[in-house]
Amino acid sequence: MNMQIARRATVVAMAAGLGITAAAPAFAETTVPAPKELANAAVGPTVPVPQEARRGESDPVVKRAQQIMAKFGIPAGPADGITGQQTRQGLCAFRRISGLPVNRYSLNTETYRKLVEYDNKYSRLNQIGVSSFQGKSTFVHVQQACQTMFYVKDKKVQRVLPVSTGVRGHETPFGYYTLANTTRGWYCSTLYPESCRKQTTGEFAYISNFGNMYNPRQVVGAIFVHGSTSVPTYPASHGCIRVTVNDSDWLYHNVDRMPIFITGKY
């Protein structure tokens, strides 16, 4: 299996160097734009139509959507009624969970209807069921369109975490891999050792040839899931999957070695 992974990583690297775009694996999700909403769409008496608020203006419908996502632990920023990048990230994650077309669009009627439905139907995140992935009922899924990680156990969503994957030219590879066990503590890059040594979180620190990584867990080759002090809502790494330091600790305590699927494109 390791030989197959190494061979695949080599092929992907060679293709990237030649400017060839590799096709997504068969099990990868298809990111489909949401259908355009009709201006006069009937949404029922209890579901208001989300309106595009003016820049910086709070929208009560957006605020309600943010509150519902917060109830389920879906990171979507403050419940202020303003659609920022964190809210778009949260909406994308919710669409993935609820089976809607996956995209980072603003709140629309279809998504708001589904949020209200889930708010009435479920009291917490781990009651929400999802389908298995490649026959696996317990797995980690990284959806790059959303820049979000999902931990699913026995087909129930347990946790939704914001991530930051690889920038253009250093893309995080699509595929099905095995998330390795955690190597505890900070690993400091030989390029930026001082910035890492100043961290107060973690049990110890090592010097490595990779970037600054907290609790690194290998995915394939030089690609790791690891904690970072910088996890923006967009791709920013050199291929690794960044999570927050706190989420990295949570993964260490709650998620063992298991399948990890990486799909989608930002």
PDB file of C-alpha atoms in Angstrom:
ATOM      1  CA  MET A   1       0.000   0.000   0.000  1.00  0.00           C
ATOM      2  CA  ASN A   2       2.841   2.404   0.892  1.00  0.00           C
ATOM      3  CA  MET A   3       4.509   1.644  -2.443  1.00  0.00           C
ATOM      4  CA  GLN A   4       1.246   2.413  -4.249  1.00  0.00           C
ATOM      5  CA  ILE A   5       0.850   5.705  -2.408  1.00  0.00           C
ATOM      6  CA  ALA A   6       4.456   6.691  -3.080  1.00  0.00           C
ATOM      7  CA  ARG A   7       4.081   5.782  -6.759  1.00  0.00           C
ATOM      8  CA  ARG A   8       0.868   7.810  -7.033  1.00  0.00           C
ATOM      9  CA  ALA A   9       2.467  10.806  -5.309  1.00  0.00           C
ATOM     10  CA  THR A  10       5.392  10.614  -7.748  1.00  0.00           C
ATOM     11  CA  VAL A  11       3.051  10.517 -10.734  1.00  0.00           C
ATOM     12  CA  VAL A  12       1.075  13.490  -9.403  1.00  0.00           C
ATOM     13  CA  ALA A  13       4.275  15.449  -8.803  1.00  0.00           C
ATOM     14  CA  MET A  14       5.562  14.663 -12.310  1.00  0.00           C
ATOM     15  CA  ALA A  15       2.238  15.639 -13.848  1.00  0.00           C
ATOM     16  CA  ALA A  16       2.250  18.933 -11.952  1.00  0.00           C
ATOM     17  CA  GLY A  17       5.764  19.643 -13.164  1.00  0.00           C
ATOM     18  CA  LEU A  18       4.679  19.081 -16.749  1.00  0.00           C
ATOM     19  CA  GLY A  19       1.622  21.277 -16.352  1.00  0.00           C
ATOM     20  CA  ILE A  20      -0.760  18.307 -16.601  1.00  0.00           C
ATOM     21  CA  THR A  21      -3.921  18.422 -14.513  1.00  0.00           C
ATOM     22  CA  ALA A  22      -4.678  14.994 -13.070  1.00  0.00           C
ATOM     23  CA  ALA A  23      -8.281  13.835 -13.157  1.00  0.00           C
ATOM     24  CA  ALA A  24     -10.072  13.603  -9.822  1.00  0.00           C
ATOM     25  CA  PRO A  25     -10.534  10.045  -8.533  1.00  0.00           C
ATOM     26  CA  ALA A  26     -13.870   8.392  -9.136  1.00  0.00           C
ATOM     27  CA  PHE A  27     -15.008   8.802  -5.535  1.00  0.00           C
ATOM     28  CA  ALA A  28     -14.352  12.565  -5.437  1.00  0.00           C
ATOM     29  CA  GLU A  29     -17.370  14.794  -5.009  1.00  0.00           C
ATOM     30  CA  THR A  30     -18.516  16.935  -7.873  1.00  0.00           C
ATOM     31  CA  THR A  31     -18.764  20.558  -6.850  1.00  0.00           C
ATOM     32  CA  VAL A  32     -21.955  21.827  -8.445  1.00  0.00           C
ATOM     33  CA  PRO A  33     -23.108  25.462  -8.426  1.00  0.00           C
ATOM     34  CA  ALA A  34     -26.366  25.993  -6.583  1.00  0.00           C
ATOM     35  CA  PRO A  35     -29.402  26.591  -8.800  1.00  0.00           C
ATOM     36  CA  LYS A  36     -30.161  30.255  -9.352  1.00  0.00           C
ATOM     37  CA  GLU A  37     -32.971  31.438  -7.108  1.00  0.00           C
ATOM     38  CA  LEU A  38     -36.040  32.986  -8.716  1.00  0.00           C
ATOM     39  CA  ALA A  39     -36.778  36.478  -7.495  1.00  0.00           C
ATOM     40  CA  ASN A  40     -40.369  35.590  -6.611  1.00  0.00           C
ATOM     41  CA  ALA A  41     -39.773  32.017  -5.449  1.00  0.00           C
ATOM     42  CA  ALA A  42     -42.448  30.732  -3.078  1.00  0.00           C
ATOM     43  CA  VAL A  43     -40.821  29.840   0.224  1.00  0.00           C
ATOM     44  CA  GLY A  44     -43.804  29.433   2.521  1.00  0.00           C
ATOM     45  CA  PRO A  45     -45.123  31.665   5.281  1.00  0.00           C
ATOM     46  CA  THR A  46     -42.525  30.700   7.916  1.00  0.00           C
ATOM     47  CA  VAL A  47     -39.354  30.868   5.820  1.00  0.00           C
ATOM     48  CA  PRO A  48     -38.334  34.409   4.818  1.00  0.00           C
ATOM     49  CA  VAL A  49     -36.382  34.904   1.618  1.00  0.00           C
ATOM     50  CA  PRO A  50     -32.722  35.773   2.357  1.00  0.00           C
ATOM     51  CA  GLN A  51     -31.856  39.112   0.807  1.00  0.00           C
ATOM     52  CA  GLU A  52     -28.416  40.282  -0.252  1.00  0.00           C
ATOM     53  CA  ALA A  53     -27.632  42.848   2.432  1.00  0.00           C
ATOM     54  CA  ARG A  54     -25.650  45.957   1.648  1.00  0.00           C
ATOM     55  CA  ARG A  55     -21.960  45.741   2.451  1.00  0.00           C
ATOM     56  CA  GLY A  56     -21.487  45.890   6.214  1.00  0.00           C
ATOM     57  CA  GLU A  57     -25.239  45.771   6.869  1.00  0.00           C
ATOM     58  CA  SER A  58     -26.648  43.091   9.166  1.00  0.00           C
ATOM     59  CA  ASP A  59     -29.329  40.775   7.763  1.00  0.00           C
ATOM     60  CA  PRO A  60     -31.580  39.087  10.376  1.00  0.00           C
ATOM     61  CA  VAL A  61     -32.051  36.030   8.152  1.00  0.00           C
ATOM     62  CA  VAL A  62     -28.296  35.587   7.768  1.00  0.00           C
ATOM     63  CA  LYS A  63     -27.942  36.042  11.527  1.00  0.00           C
ATOM     64  CA  ARG A  64     -30.477  33.277  12.145  1.00  0.00           C
ATOM     65  CA  ALA A  65     -28.588  31.003   9.746  1.00  0.00           C
ATOM     66  CA  GLN A  66     -25.348  31.740  11.604  1.00  0.00           C
ATOM     67  CA  GLN A  67     -27.035  30.902  14.911  1.00  0.00           C
ATOM     68  CA  ILE A  68     -28.253  27.558  13.573  1.00  0.00           C
ATOM     69  CA  MET A  69     -24.780  26.692  12.305  1.00  0.00           C
ATOM     70  CA  ALA A  70     -23.314  27.673  15.687  1.00  0.00           C
ATOM     71  CA  LYS A  71     -25.798  25.324  17.375  1.00  0.00           C
ATOM     72  CA  PHE A  72     -24.311  22.440  15.372  1.00  0.00           C
ATOM     73  CA  GLY A  73     -20.720  23.541  15.928  1.00  0.00           C
ATOM     74  CA  ILE A  74     -20.206  24.476  12.284  1.00  0.00           C
ATOM     75  CA  PRO A  75     -17.600  27.268  12.224  1.00  0.00           C
ATOM     76  CA  ALA A  76     -19.233  30.241  10.498  1.00  0.00           C
ATOM     77  CA  GLY A  77     -17.870  33.289  12.306  1.00  0.00           C
ATOM     78  CA  PRO A  78     -19.821  35.573  14.654  1.00  0.00           C
ATOM     79  CA  ALA A  79     -23.629  35.627  14.472  1.00  0.00           C
ATOM     80  CA  ASP A  80     -23.706  39.238  13.293  1.00  0.00           C
ATOM     81  CA  GLY A  81     -25.896  38.924  10.206  1.00  0.00           C
ATOM     82  CA  ILE A  82     -23.026  39.818   7.878  1.00  0.00           C
ATOM     83  CA  THR A  83     -21.937  37.363   5.190  1.00  0.00           C
ATOM     84  CA  GLY A  84     -18.160  37.238   5.435  1.00  0.00           C
ATOM     85  CA  GLN A  85     -15.747  34.532   4.344  1.00  0.00           C
ATOM     86  CA  GLN A  86     -16.243  32.541   7.559  1.00  0.00           C
ATOM     87  CA  THR A  87     -20.001  32.495   6.970  1.00  0.00           C
ATOM     88  CA  ARG A  88     -19.492  31.317   3.382  1.00  0.00           C
ATOM     89  CA  GLN A  89     -17.172  28.616   4.703  1.00  0.00           C
ATOM     90  CA  GLY A  90     -19.814  27.504   7.200  1.00  0.00           C
ATOM     91  CA  LEU A  91     -22.579  27.497   4.591  1.00  0.00           C
ATOM     92  CA  CYS A  92     -20.400  25.382   2.318  1.00  0.00           C
ATOM     93  CA  ALA A  93     -19.812  22.901   5.153  1.00  0.00           C
ATOM     94  CA  PHE A  94     -23.526  22.720   5.924  1.00  0.00           C
ATOM     95  CA  ARG A  95     -24.319  22.074   2.259  1.00  0.00           C
ATOM     96  CA  ARG A  96     -21.862  19.178   2.312  1.00  0.00           C
ATOM     97  CA  ILE A  97     -23.508  17.702   5.415  1.00  0.00           C
ATOM     98  CA  SER A  98     -27.078  18.163   4.208  1.00  0.00           C
ATOM     99  CA  GLY A  99     -26.519  16.887   0.671  1.00  0.00           C
ATOM    100  CA  LEU A 100     -27.002  20.210  -1.126  1.00  0.00           C
ATOM    101  CA  PRO A 101     -24.686  21.211  -4.000  1.00  0.00           C
ATOM    102  CA  VAL A 102     -21.320  22.114  -2.470  1.00  0.00           C
ATOM    103  CA  ASN A 103     -20.246  25.725  -3.035  1.00  0.00           C
ATOM    104  CA  ARG A 104     -19.226  28.875  -1.147  1.00  0.00           C
ATOM    105  CA  TYR A 105     -22.149  31.015  -2.296  1.00  0.00           C
ATOM    106  CA  SER A 106     -23.988  33.366   0.034  1.00  0.00           C
ATOM    107  CA  LEU A 107     -27.130  32.205   1.818  1.00  0.00           C
ATOM    108  CA  ASN A 108     -29.959  31.396  -0.579  1.00  0.00           C
ATOM    109  CA  THR A 109     -33.511  30.175  -0.072  1.00  0.00           C
ATOM    110  CA  GLU A 110     -32.669  26.514  -0.656  1.00  0.00           C
ATOM    111  CA  THR A 111     -29.926  26.520   1.980  1.00  0.00           C
ATOM    112  CA  TYR A 112     -31.978  28.533   4.461  1.00  0.00           C
ATOM    113  CA  ARG A 113     -34.906  26.125   4.111  1.00  0.00           C
ATOM    114  CA  LYS A 114     -32.584  23.212   4.851  1.00  0.00           C
ATOM    115  CA  LEU A 115     -31.032  24.988   7.848  1.00  0.00           C
ATOM    116  CA  VAL A 116     -34.478  25.599   9.354  1.00  0.00           C
ATOM    117  CA  GLU A 117     -35.422  21.976   8.666  1.00  0.00           C
ATOM    118  CA  TYR A 118     -32.297  20.680  10.422  1.00  0.00           C
ATOM    119  CA  ASP A 119     -32.768  23.114  13.308  1.00  0.00           C
ATOM    120  CA  ASN A 120     -36.238  21.675  13.906  1.00  0.00           C
ATOM    121  CA  LYS A 121     -35.186  18.069  13.354  1.00  0.00           C
ATOM    122  CA  TYR A 122     -31.878  17.797  15.243  1.00  0.00           C
ATOM    123  CA  SER A 123     -30.654  19.126  18.566  1.00  0.00           C
ATOM    124  CA  ARG A 124     -26.938  18.449  18.036  1.00  0.00           C
ATOM    125  CA  LEU A 125     -24.463  17.677  15.275  1.00  0.00           C
ATOM    126  CA  ASN A 126     -23.838  13.997  16.028  1.00  0.00           C
ATOM    127  CA  GLN A 127     -27.486  13.174  15.337  1.00  0.00           C
ATOM    128  CA  ILE A 128     -26.996  14.047  11.672  1.00  0.00           C
ATOM    129  CA  GLY A 129     -26.337  11.045   9.478  1.00  0.00           C
ATOM    130  CA  VAL A 130     -24.356  10.985   6.240  1.00  0.00           C
ATOM    131  CA  SER A 131     -23.652   8.259   3.715  1.00  0.00           C
ATOM    132  CA  SER A 132     -20.561   6.078   3.893  1.00  0.00           C
ATOM    133  CA  PHE A 133     -17.532   7.011   1.807  1.00  0.00           C
ATOM    134  CA  GLN A 134     -16.049   4.227  -0.324  1.00  0.00           C
ATOM    135  CA  GLY A 135     -17.670   1.712   2.001  1.00  0.00           C
ATOM    136  CA  LYS A 136     -16.222   3.348   5.134  1.00  0.00           C
ATOM    137  CA  SER A 137     -18.588   4.431   7.894  1.00  0.00           C
ATOM    138  CA  THR A 138     -15.882   6.070  10.041  1.00  0.00           C
ATOM    139  CA  PHE A 139     -13.506   8.458   8.310  1.00  0.00           C
ATOM    140  CA  VAL A 140     -12.096  11.957   7.982  1.00  0.00           C
ATOM    141  CA  HIS A 141     -13.143  13.970   4.936  1.00  0.00           C
ATOM    142  CA  VAL A 142     -11.387  17.144   3.792  1.00  0.00           C
ATOM    143  CA  GLN A 143     -13.551  19.156   1.375  1.00  0.00           C
ATOM    144  CA  GLN A 144     -11.244  21.690  -0.258  1.00  0.00           C
ATOM    145  CA  ALA A 145     -14.050  23.742  -1.819  1.00  0.00           C
ATOM    146  CA  CYS A 146     -15.243  24.464   1.718  1.00  0.00           C
ATOM    147  CA  GLN A 147     -11.785  24.467   3.331  1.00  0.00           C
ATOM    148  CA  THR A 148     -13.352  22.241   5.968  1.00  0.00           C
ATOM    149  CA  MET A 149     -12.655  18.886   7.613  1.00  0.00           C
ATOM    150  CA  PHE A 150     -15.403  16.507   8.737  1.00  0.00           C
ATOM    151  CA  TYR A 151     -14.945  13.706  11.238  1.00  0.00           C
ATOM    152  CA  VAL A 152     -17.605  11.044  10.701  1.00  0.00           C
ATOM    153  CA  LYS A 153     -18.055   8.080  13.043  1.00  0.00           C
ATOM    154  CA  ASP A 154     -20.535   5.309  12.270  1.00  0.00           C
ATOM    155  CA  LYS A 155     -22.099   7.537   9.580  1.00  0.00           C
ATOM    156  CA  LYS A 156     -22.738  10.349  12.081  1.00  0.00           C
ATOM    157  CA  VAL A 157     -21.014  13.725  11.839  1.00  0.00           C
ATOM    158  CA  GLN A 158     -19.013  14.261  15.024  1.00  0.00           C
ATOM    159  CA  ARG A 159     -17.039  17.409  14.314  1.00  0.00           C
ATOM    160  CA  VAL A 160     -16.563  20.108  11.669  1.00  0.00           C
ATOM    161  CA  LEU A 161     -13.188  21.861  11.603  1.00  0.00           C
ATOM    162  CA  PRO A 162     -11.935  24.755   9.464  1.00  0.00           C
ATOM    163  CA  VAL A 163      -8.765  23.977   7.518  1.00  0.00           C
ATOM    164  CA  SER A 164      -6.390  25.641   5.095  1.00  0.00           C
ATOM    165  CA  THR A 165      -5.009  23.486   2.282  1.00  0.00           C
ATOM    166  CA  GLY A 166      -2.342  23.989  -0.389  1.00  0.00           C
ATOM    167  CA  VAL A 167      -2.021  27.087  -2.554  1.00  0.00           C
ATOM    168  CA  ARG A 168      -1.916  26.945  -6.347  1.00  0.00           C
ATOM    169  CA  GLY A 169       1.272  25.217  -7.401  1.00  0.00           C
ATOM    170  CA  HIS A 170       1.406  23.337  -4.087  1.00  0.00           C
ATOM    171  CA  GLU A 171      -2.084  21.837  -4.124  1.00  0.00           C
ATOM    172  CA  THR A 172      -3.120  19.290  -1.536  1.00  0.00           C
ATOM    173  CA  PRO A 173      -3.565  16.043  -3.510  1.00  0.00           C
ATOM    174  CA  PHE A 174      -6.987  14.489  -4.028  1.00  0.00           C
ATOM    175  CA  GLY A 175      -7.289  10.906  -2.926  1.00  0.00           C
ATOM    176  CA  TYR A 176      -7.967   8.241  -0.346  1.00  0.00           C
ATOM    177  CA  TYR A 177      -5.201   7.796   2.208  1.00  0.00           C
ATOM    178  CA  THR A 178      -4.672   6.685   5.795  1.00  0.00           C
ATOM    179  CA  LEU A 179      -4.317   9.380   8.446  1.00  0.00           C
ATOM    180  CA  ALA A 180      -1.319   8.327  10.534  1.00  0.00           C
ATOM    181  CA  ASN A 181      -0.932   8.539  14.290  1.00  0.00           C
ATOM    182  CA  THR A 182       0.021  11.867  15.860  1.00  0.00           C
ATOM    183  CA  THR A 183       3.606  12.853  16.578  1.00  0.00           C
ATOM    184  CA  ARG A 184       3.060  15.022  19.637  1.00  0.00           C
ATOM    185  CA  GLY A 185       4.344  18.578  19.968  1.00  0.00           C
ATOM    186  CA  TRP A 186       5.817  21.296  17.776  1.00  0.00           C
ATOM    187  CA  TYR A 187       8.127  20.535  14.868  1.00  0.00           C
ATOM    188  CA  CYS A 188      10.000  23.701  13.974  1.00  0.00           C
ATOM    189  CA  SER A 189      11.096  24.450  10.433  1.00  0.00           C
ATOM    190  CA  THR A 190      14.791  24.952   9.816  1.00  0.00           C
ATOM    191  CA  LEU A 191      13.698  28.087   7.932  1.00  0.00           C
ATOM    192  CA  TYR A 192      11.631  29.581  10.772  1.00  0.00           C
ATOM    193  CA  PRO A 193      12.844  27.923  13.993  1.00  0.00           C
ATOM    194  CA  GLU A 194      12.556  30.938  16.279  1.00  0.00           C
ATOM    195  CA  SER A 195       8.891  31.603  15.515  1.00  0.00           C
ATOM    196  CA  CYS A 196       8.149  28.008  16.447  1.00  0.00           C
ATOM    197  CA  ARG A 197      10.293  27.876  19.590  1.00  0.00           C
ATOM    198  CA  LYS A 198       8.289  30.770  21.020  1.00  0.00           C
ATOM    199  CA  GLN A 199       5.135  28.622  21.054  1.00  0.00           C
ATOM    200  CA  THR A 200       3.981  27.757  24.556  1.00  0.00           C
ATOM    201  CA  THR A 201       1.593  25.007  23.452  1.00  0.00           C
ATOM    202  CA  GLY A 202       2.802  21.436  23.136  1.00  0.00           C
ATOM    203  CA  GLU A 203       4.979  19.039  25.062  1.00  0.00           C
ATOM    204  CA  PHE A 204       8.244  19.559  23.194  1.00  0.00           C
ATOM    205  CA  ALA A 205       9.710  20.952  19.995  1.00  0.00           C
ATOM    206  CA  TYR A 206      11.917  19.419  17.322  1.00  0.00           C
ATOM    207  CA  ILE A 207      13.681  20.883  14.319  1.00  0.00           C
ATOM    208  CA  SER A 208      12.578  19.435  10.968  1.00  0.00           C
ATOM    209  CA  ASN A 209      12.967  20.128   7.266  1.00  0.00           C
ATOM    210  CA  PHE A 210       9.236  20.789   6.917  1.00  0.00           C
ATOM    211  CA  GLY A 211       7.264  23.886   7.891  1.00  0.00           C
ATOM    212  CA  ASN A 212       6.288  24.685  11.472  1.00  0.00           C
ATOM    213  CA  MET A 213       3.868  21.929  12.464  1.00  0.00           C
ATOM    214  CA  TYR A 214       2.035  21.123  15.677  1.00  0.00           C
ATOM    215  CA  ASN A 215       0.950  17.515  16.287  1.00  0.00           C
ATOM    216  CA  PRO A 216       1.772  16.470  12.706  1.00  0.00           C
ATOM    217  CA  ARG A 217      -0.016  13.451  11.229  1.00  0.00           C
ATOM    218  CA  GLN A 218       1.207  12.151   7.893  1.00  0.00           C
ATOM    219  CA  VAL A 219      -1.260  11.758   5.040  1.00  0.00           C
ATOM    220  CA  VAL A 220       1.103  10.914   2.161  1.00  0.00           C
ATOM    221  CA  GLY A 221       4.728  11.837   1.455  1.00  0.00           C
ATOM    222  CA  ALA A 222       5.410  15.341   2.777  1.00  0.00           C
ATOM    223  CA  ILE A 223       1.687  16.083   3.203  1.00  0.00           C
ATOM    224  CA  PHE A 224       0.559  16.287   6.837  1.00  0.00           C
ATOM    225  CA  VAL A 225      -2.473  17.294   8.848  1.00  0.00           C
ATOM    226  CA  HIS A 226      -1.034  19.582  11.509  1.00  0.00           C
ATOM    227  CA  GLY A 227      -1.814  22.402  13.880  1.00  0.00           C
ATOM    228  CA  SER A 228      -0.894  25.947  12.923  1.00  0.00           C
ATOM    229  CA  THR A 229      -1.243  29.447  14.328  1.00  0.00           C
ATOM    230  CA  SER A 230      -2.419  30.594  10.868  1.00  0.00           C
ATOM    231  CA  VAL A 231      -5.541  28.929   9.440  1.00  0.00           C
ATOM    232  CA  PRO A 232      -7.239  31.375   7.047  1.00  0.00           C
ATOM    233  CA  THR A 233     -10.466  30.585   5.193  1.00  0.00           C
ATOM    234  CA  TYR A 234      -8.559  30.049   1.933  1.00  0.00           C
ATOM    235  CA  PRO A 235      -5.660  27.802   0.796  1.00  0.00           C
ATOM    236  CA  ALA A 236      -2.391  29.051   2.291  1.00  0.00           C
ATOM    237  CA  SER A 237      -0.131  26.035   2.886  1.00  0.00           C
ATOM    238  CA  HIS A 238       2.497  24.313   0.755  1.00  0.00           C
ATOM    239  CA  GLY A 239       0.290  21.234   0.462  1.00  0.00           C
ATOM    240  CA  CYS A 240      -0.346  20.315   4.085  1.00  0.00           C
ATOM    241  CA  ILE A 241      -3.752  20.516   5.740  1.00  0.00           C
ATOM    242  CA  ARG A 242      -3.626  23.118   8.493  1.00  0.00           C
ATOM    243  CA  VAL A 243      -5.984  23.047  11.457  1.00  0.00           C
ATOM    244  CA  THR A 244      -5.996  25.301  14.507  1.00  0.00           C
ATOM    245  CA  VAL A 245      -3.818  24.398  17.477  1.00  0.00           C
ATOM    246  CA  ASN A 246      -6.902  23.662  19.596  1.00  0.00           C
ATOM    247  CA  ASP A 247      -8.440  21.480  16.888  1.00  0.00           C
ATOM    248  CA  SER A 248      -5.129  19.659  16.519  1.00  0.00           C
ATOM    249  CA  ASP A 249      -5.268  18.786  20.217  1.00  0.00           C
ATOM    250  CA  TRP A 250      -8.866  17.623  19.802  1.00  0.00           C
ATOM    251  CA  LEU A 251      -7.869  15.370  16.898  1.00  0.00           C
ATOM    252  CA  TYR A 252      -5.017  13.940  18.985  1.00  0.00           C
ATOM    253  CA  HIS A 253      -7.379  12.965  21.797  1.00  0.00           C
ATOM    254  CA  ASN A 254     -10.361  11.810  19.710  1.00  0.00           C
ATOM    255  CA  VAL A 255      -9.338  10.608  16.252  1.00  0.00           C
ATOM    256  CA  ASP A 256      -7.192   7.503  15.822  1.00  0.00           C
ATOM    257  CA  ARG A 257      -5.450   6.229  12.701  1.00  0.00           C
ATOM    258  CA  MET A 258      -8.156   6.002  10.033  1.00  0.00           C
ATOM    259  CA  PRO A 259      -9.118   6.622   6.385  1.00  0.00           C
ATOM    260  CA  ILE A 260      -8.944  10.197   5.132  1.00  0.00           C
ATOM    261  CA  PHE A 261     -10.584  11.337   1.895  1.00  0.00           C
ATOM    262  CA  ILE A 262      -9.540  14.582   0.210  1.00  0.00           C
ATOM    263  CA  THR A 263     -11.922  15.964  -2.414  1.00  0.00           C
ATOM    264  CA  GLY A 264     -13.088  19.236  -3.948  1.00  0.00           C
ATOM    265  CA  LYS A 265     -11.338  22.272  -5.361  1.00  0.00           C
ATOM    266  CA  TYR A 266     -11.280  25.792  -3.931  1.00  0.00           C
TER     267      TYR A 266
END
